CSV table of C-alpha atoms in Angstrom, one decimal:
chain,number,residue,atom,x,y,z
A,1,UNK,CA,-0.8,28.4,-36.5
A,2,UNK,CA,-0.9,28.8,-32.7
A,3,UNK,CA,-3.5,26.5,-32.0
A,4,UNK,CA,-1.3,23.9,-34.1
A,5,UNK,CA,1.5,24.7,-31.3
A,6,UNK,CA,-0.4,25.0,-28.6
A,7,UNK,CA,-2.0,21.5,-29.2
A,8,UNK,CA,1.6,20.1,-29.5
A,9,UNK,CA,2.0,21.4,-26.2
A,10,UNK,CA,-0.7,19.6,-24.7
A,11,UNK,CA,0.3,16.2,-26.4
A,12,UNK,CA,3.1,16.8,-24.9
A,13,UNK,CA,1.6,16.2,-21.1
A,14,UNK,CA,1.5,12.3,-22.4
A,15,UNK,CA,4.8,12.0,-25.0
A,16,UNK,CA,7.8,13.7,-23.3
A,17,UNK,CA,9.6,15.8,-25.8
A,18,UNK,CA,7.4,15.8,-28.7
A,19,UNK,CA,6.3,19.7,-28.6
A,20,UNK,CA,8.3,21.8,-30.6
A,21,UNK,CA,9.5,24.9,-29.3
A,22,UNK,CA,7.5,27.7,-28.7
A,23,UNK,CA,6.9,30.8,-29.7
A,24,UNK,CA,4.8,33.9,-29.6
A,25,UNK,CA,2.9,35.0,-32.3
A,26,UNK,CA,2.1,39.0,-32.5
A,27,UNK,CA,-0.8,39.9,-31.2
A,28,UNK,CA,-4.2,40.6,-33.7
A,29,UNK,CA,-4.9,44.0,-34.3
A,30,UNK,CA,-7.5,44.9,-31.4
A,31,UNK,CA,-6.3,43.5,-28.7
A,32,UNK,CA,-6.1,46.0,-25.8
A,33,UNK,CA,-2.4,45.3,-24.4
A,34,UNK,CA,-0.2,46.8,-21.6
A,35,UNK,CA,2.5,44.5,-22.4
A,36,UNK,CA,4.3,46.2,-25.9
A,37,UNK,CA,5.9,42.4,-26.4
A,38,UNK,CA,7.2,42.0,-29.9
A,39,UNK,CA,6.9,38.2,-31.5
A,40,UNK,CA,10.4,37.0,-29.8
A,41,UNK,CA,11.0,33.4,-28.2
A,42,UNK,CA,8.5,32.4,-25.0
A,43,UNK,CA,11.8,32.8,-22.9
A,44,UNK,CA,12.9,35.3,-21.7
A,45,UNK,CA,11.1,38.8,-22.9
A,46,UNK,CA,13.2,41.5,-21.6
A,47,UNK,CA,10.8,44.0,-23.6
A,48,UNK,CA,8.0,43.4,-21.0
A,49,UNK,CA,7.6,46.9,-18.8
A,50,UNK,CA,8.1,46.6,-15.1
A,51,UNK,CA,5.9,43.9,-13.8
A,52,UNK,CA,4.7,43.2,-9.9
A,53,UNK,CA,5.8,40.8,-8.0
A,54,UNK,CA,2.6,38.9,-8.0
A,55,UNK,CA,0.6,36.8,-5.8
A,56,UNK,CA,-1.3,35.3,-8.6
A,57,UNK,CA,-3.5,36.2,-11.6
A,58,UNK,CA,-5.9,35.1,-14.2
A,59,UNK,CA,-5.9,33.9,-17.3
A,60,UNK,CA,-7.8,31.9,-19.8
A,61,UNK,CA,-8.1,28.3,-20.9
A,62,UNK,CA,-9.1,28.7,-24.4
A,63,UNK,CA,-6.7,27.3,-26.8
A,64,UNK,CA,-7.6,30.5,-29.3
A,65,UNK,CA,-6.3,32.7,-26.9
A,66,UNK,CA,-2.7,31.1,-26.4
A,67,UNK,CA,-0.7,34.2,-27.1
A,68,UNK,CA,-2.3,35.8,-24.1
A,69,UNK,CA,-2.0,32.8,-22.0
A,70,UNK,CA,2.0,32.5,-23.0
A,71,UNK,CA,1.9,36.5,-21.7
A,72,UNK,CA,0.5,36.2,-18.9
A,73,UNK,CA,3.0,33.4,-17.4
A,74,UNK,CA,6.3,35.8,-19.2
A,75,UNK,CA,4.3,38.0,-16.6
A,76,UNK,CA,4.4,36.0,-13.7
A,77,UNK,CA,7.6,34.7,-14.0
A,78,UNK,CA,9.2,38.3,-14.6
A,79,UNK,CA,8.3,39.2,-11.3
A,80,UNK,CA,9.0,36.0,-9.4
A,81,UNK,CA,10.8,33.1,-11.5
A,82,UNK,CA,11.2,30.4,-8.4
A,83,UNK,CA,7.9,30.1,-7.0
A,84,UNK,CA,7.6,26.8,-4.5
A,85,UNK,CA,3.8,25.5,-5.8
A,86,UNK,CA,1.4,27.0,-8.0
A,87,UNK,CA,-2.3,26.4,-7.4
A,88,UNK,CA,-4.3,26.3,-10.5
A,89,UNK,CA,-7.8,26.8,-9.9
A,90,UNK,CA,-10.1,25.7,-12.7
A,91,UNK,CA,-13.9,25.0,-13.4
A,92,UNK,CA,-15.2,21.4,-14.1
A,93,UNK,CA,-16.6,21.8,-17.7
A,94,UNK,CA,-18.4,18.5,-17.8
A,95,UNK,CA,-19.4,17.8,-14.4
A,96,UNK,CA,-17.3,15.2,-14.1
A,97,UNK,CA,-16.4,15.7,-10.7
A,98,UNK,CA,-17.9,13.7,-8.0
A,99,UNK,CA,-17.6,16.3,-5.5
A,100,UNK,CA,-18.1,20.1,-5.5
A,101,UNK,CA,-14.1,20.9,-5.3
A,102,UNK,CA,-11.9,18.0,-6.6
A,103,UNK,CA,-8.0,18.0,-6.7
A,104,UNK,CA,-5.2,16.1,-8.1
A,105,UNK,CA,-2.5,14.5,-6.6
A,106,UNK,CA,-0.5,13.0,-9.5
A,107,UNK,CA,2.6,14.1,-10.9
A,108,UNK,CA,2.8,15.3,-14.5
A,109,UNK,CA,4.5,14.4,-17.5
A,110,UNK,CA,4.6,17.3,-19.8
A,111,UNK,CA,6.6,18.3,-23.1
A,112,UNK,CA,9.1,20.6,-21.3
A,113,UNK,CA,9.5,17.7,-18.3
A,114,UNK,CA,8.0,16.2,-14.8
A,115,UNK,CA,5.8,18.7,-13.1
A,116,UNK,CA,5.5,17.4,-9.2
A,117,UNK,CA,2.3,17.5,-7.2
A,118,UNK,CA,2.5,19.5,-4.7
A,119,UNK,CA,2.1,16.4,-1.5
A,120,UNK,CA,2.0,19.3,1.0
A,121,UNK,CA,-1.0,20.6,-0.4
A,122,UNK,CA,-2.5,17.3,-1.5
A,123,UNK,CA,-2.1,15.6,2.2
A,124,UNK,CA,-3.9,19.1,3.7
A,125,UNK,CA,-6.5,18.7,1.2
A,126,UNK,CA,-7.0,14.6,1.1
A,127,UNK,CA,-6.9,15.5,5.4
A,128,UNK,CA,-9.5,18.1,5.3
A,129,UNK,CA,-12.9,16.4,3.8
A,130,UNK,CA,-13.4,19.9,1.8
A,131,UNK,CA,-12.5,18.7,-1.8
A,132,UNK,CA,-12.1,14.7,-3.0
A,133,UNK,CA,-9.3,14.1,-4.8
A,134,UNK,CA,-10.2,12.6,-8.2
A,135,UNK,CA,-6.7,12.0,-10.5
A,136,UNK,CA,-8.8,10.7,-13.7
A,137,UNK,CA,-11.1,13.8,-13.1
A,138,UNK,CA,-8.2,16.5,-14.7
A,139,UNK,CA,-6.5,14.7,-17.6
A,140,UNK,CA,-9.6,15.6,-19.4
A,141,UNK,CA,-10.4,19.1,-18.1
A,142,UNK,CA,-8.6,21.6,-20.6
A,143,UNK,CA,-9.2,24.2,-17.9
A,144,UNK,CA,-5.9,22.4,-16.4
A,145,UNK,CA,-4.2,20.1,-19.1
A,146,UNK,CA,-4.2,24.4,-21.1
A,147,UNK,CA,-1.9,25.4,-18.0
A,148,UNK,CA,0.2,22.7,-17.0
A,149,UNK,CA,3.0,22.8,-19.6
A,150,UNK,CA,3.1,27.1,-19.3
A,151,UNK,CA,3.3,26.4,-15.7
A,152,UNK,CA,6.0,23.5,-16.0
A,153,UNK,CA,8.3,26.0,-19.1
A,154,UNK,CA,7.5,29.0,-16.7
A,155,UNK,CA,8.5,27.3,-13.2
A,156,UNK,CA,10.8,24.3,-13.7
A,157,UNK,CA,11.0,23.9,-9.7
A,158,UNK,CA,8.2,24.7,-8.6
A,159,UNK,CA,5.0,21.7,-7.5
A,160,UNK,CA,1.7,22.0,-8.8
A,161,UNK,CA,-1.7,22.0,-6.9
A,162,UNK,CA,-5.2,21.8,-9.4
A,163,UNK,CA,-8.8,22.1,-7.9
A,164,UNK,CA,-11.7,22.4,-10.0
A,165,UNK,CA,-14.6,23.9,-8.4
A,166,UNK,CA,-18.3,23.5,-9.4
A,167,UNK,CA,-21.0,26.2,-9.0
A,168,UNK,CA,-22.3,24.1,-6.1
A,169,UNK,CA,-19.5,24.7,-3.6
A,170,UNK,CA,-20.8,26.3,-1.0
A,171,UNK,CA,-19.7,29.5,1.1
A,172,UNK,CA,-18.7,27.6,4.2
A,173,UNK,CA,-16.5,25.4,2.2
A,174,UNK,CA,-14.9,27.9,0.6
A,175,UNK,CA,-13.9,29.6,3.3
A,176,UNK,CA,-12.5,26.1,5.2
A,177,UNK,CA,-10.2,25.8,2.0
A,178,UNK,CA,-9.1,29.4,2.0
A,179,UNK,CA,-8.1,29.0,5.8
A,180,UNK,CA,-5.8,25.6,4.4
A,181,UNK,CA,-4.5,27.1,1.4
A,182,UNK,CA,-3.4,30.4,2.6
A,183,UNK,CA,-0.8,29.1,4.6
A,184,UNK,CA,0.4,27.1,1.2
A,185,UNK,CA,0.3,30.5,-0.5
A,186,UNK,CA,2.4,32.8,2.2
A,187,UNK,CA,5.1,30.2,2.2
A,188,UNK,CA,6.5,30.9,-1.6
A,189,UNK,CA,2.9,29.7,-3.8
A,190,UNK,CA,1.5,31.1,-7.0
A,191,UNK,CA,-2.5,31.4,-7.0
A,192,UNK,CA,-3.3,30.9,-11.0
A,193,UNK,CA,-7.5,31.3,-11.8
A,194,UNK,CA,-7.8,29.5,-15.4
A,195,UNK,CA,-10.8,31.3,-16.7
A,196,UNK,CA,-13.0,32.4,-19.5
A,197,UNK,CA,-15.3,35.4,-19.2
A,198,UNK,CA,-18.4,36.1,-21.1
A,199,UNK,CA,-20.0,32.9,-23.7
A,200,UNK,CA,-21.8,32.8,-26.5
A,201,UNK,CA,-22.9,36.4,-27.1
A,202,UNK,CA,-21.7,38.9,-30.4
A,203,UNK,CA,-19.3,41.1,-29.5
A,204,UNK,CA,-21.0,44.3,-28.6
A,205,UNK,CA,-23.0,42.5,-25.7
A,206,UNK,CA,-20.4,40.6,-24.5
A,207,UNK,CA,-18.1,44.1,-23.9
A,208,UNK,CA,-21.3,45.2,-22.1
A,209,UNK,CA,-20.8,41.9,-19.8
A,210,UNK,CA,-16.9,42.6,-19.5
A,211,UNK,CA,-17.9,46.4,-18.3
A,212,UNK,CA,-19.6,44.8,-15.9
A,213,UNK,CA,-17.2,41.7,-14.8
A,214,UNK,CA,-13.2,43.7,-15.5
A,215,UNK,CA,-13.9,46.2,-12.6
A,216,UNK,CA,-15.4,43.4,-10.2
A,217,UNK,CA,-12.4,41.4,-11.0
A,218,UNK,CA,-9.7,44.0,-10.3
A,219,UNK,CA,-11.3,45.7,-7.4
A,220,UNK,CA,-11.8,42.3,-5.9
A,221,UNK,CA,-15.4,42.9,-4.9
A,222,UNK,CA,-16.0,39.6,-4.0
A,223,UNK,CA,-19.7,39.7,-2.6
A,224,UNK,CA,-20.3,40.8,-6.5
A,225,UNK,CA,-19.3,37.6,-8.3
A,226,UNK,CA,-22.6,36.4,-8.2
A,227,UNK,CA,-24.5,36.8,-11.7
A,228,UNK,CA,-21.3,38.3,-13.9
A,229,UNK,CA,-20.7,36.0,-17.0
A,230,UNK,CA,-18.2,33.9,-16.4
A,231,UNK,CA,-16.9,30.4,-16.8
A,232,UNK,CA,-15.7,29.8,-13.1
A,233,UNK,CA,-18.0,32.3,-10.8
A,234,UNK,CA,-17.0,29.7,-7.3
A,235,UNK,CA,-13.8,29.7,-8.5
A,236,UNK,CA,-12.9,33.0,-8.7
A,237,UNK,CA,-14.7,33.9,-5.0
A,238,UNK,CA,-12.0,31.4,-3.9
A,239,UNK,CA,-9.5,32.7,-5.8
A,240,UNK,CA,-10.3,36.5,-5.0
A,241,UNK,CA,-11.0,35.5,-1.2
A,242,UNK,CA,-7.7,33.9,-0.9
A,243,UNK,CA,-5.9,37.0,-2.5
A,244,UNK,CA,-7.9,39.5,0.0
A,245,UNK,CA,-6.6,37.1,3.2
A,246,UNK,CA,-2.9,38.2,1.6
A,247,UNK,CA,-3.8,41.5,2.0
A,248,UNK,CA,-4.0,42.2,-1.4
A,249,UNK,CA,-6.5,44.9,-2.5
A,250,UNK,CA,-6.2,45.5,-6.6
A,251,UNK,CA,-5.3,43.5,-9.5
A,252,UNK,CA,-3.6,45.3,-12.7
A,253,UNK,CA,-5.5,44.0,-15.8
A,254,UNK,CA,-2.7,43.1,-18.7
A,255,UNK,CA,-4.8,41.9,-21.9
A,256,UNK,CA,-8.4,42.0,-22.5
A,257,UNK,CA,-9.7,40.4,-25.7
A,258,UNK,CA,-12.1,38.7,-27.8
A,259,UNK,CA,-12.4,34.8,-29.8
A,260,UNK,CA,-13.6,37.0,-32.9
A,261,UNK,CA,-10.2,38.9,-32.8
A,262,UNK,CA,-8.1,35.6,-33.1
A,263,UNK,CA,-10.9,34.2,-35.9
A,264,UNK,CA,-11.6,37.3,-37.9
A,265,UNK,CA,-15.2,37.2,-37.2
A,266,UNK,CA,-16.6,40.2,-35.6
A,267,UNK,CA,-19.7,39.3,-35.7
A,268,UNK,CA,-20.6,35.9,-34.4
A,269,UNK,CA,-21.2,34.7,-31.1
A,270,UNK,CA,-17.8,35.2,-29.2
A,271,UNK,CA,-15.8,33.9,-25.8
A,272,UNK,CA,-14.2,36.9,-23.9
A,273,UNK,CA,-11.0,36.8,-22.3
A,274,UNK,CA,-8.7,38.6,-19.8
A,275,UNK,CA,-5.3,38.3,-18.0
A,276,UNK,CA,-5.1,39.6,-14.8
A,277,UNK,CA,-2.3,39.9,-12.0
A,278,UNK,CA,-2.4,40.9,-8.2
A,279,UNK,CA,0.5,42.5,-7.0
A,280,UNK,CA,1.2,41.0,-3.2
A,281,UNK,CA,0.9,44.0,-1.3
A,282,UNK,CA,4.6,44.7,-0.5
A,283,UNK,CA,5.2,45.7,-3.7
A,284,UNK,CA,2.9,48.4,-3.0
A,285,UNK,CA,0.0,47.6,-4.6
A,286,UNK,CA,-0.2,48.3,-8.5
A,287,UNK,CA,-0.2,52.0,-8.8
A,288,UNK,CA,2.4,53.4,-11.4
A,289,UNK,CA,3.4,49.2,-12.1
A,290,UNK,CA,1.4,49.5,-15.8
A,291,UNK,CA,-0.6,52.5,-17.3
A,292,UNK,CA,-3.6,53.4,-14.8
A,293,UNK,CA,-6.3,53.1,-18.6
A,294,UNK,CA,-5.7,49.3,-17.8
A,295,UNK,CA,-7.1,49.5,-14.6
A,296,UNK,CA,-10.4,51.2,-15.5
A,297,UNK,CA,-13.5,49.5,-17.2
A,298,UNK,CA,-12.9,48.8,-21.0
A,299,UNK,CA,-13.7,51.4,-23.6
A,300,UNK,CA,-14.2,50.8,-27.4
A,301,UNK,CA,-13.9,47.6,-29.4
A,302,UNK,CA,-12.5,44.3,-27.1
């Protein structure tokens, strides 16, 4: 039934209006959860806990795992509704990118309305030489087209900024795009990672690979990205790399699940999953926000 709605979503990025309005489906039994949300209407969820004010977070672009990707931006906009851009980082699934880092600069037409570009952050990039911007590149990368209507229901005002980044981006450019985005960040942005975790492994091994990925992740060990399982490894050193220049030091892990969870199957191969956010450090980092479990390495079934 999600899937159904989520897909109605996404037709809406090309026929205005067409997506019916959403909804939230409980959660399946498993799922480890520090938000206690009840199946009520996307918008608003009074019921979620005390959230951060958060600099950004991640999330996955799997269509199975809407519920947790409808959350996660509940999440983000419960701490700060009027962001000014969000920059969704994303990986490039078919290496259709004819650079390393590739961004958009087109507006949006999506089933809740116009989503702007962000032409701040497309003119710094399109300036730079560090990414190429490629328009035809994203309509057919699902790590974005997933995000772009959340972002657009969750943020009506605010522009949006996509980079896909391949595994062969190297360290040098990485760090020339974190010294041009920060400044987009400090001045009222939203840093969004769309990514999977662990592919194409049974359960059981795959929460051995999450054991090993969660606590990099949320401890923001960045010089440890390399060789975890995961969809978007150059993504998320830019991602966590921009988050440590904000002075940012822990992220405060809010779902953690597994594709067998959503399909009944417990025992084929599966695609983990996990939404994260990263409290900008004025809030005071994420102590006491949500339960401190959440924050250590998973324990028991995904």
């Amino acid at each position: 039934m999600f899937r159904a709605l989520l897909a109605a979503v996404l037709l809406g990025l090309w026929l205005p209006g067409s997506a019916a309005a959403l909804s939230c489906p409980p959660l399946p039994e498993g799922v480890r959860s520090a938000l206690a949300v009840p199946a009520t209407p996307v918008s608003p969820l009074p019921e979620v806990p005390v959230l951060p004010i958060a600099a950004g977070g991640i999330a996955p672009h799997h269509d199975l795992a809407g519920p947790l990707i409808l959350r996660f931006y509940e999440a983000l906009a419960a701490g700060d509704p009027h962001p000014r851009r969000v920059i969704l980082l994303s990986p490039d699934h078919f290496r259709q990118g004819r650079a390393s880092v590739s961004f958009c600069g087109a507006d949006w037409e999506t089933s809740f309305g116009s989503l702007r570009a962000d032409r701040e952050g497309v003119d710094v990039l399109a300036q730079s030489g560090l990414a190429s911007r490629q328009d035809d590149l994203f309509p057919r990368e699902h790590g974005v087209t997933v995000h772009l209507p959340l972002i657009r229901r969750a943020f009506p005002e605010a522009t949006v900024l996509p980079l896909t980044v391949r595994a062969g981006a190297s360290d040098l450019q990485l760090l020339g795009l974190r010294r041009l985005l920060l400044p987009l960040l400090v001045e009222g942005g939203l840093l969004v990672l769309s990514m999977d975790l662990s592919h194409h492994k049974r359960p059981p091994e795959a929460l051995r690979e999450d054991e090993r990925t969660l606590p990099v992740l949320l401890a923001m060990r960045v010089g440890r990205v390399r060789g975890l399982d995961l969809d978007c490894p150059r993504g998320a050193v830019l991602f966590l790399g921009l988050l440590a220049d904000r002075g940012i030091r822990e992220g405060v892990l809010l779902e953690h699940a597994h594709s067998g969870t959503f399909t009944g199957d417990e025992t084929a191969p599966c695609t983990t999953y996990a939404t994260v956010l990263y409290p900008r450090s004025e809030t005071g980092g994420s102590s006491g926000i949500l339960p401190k479990p959440m924050l250590t390495k998973p324990q028991g079934a995904l």
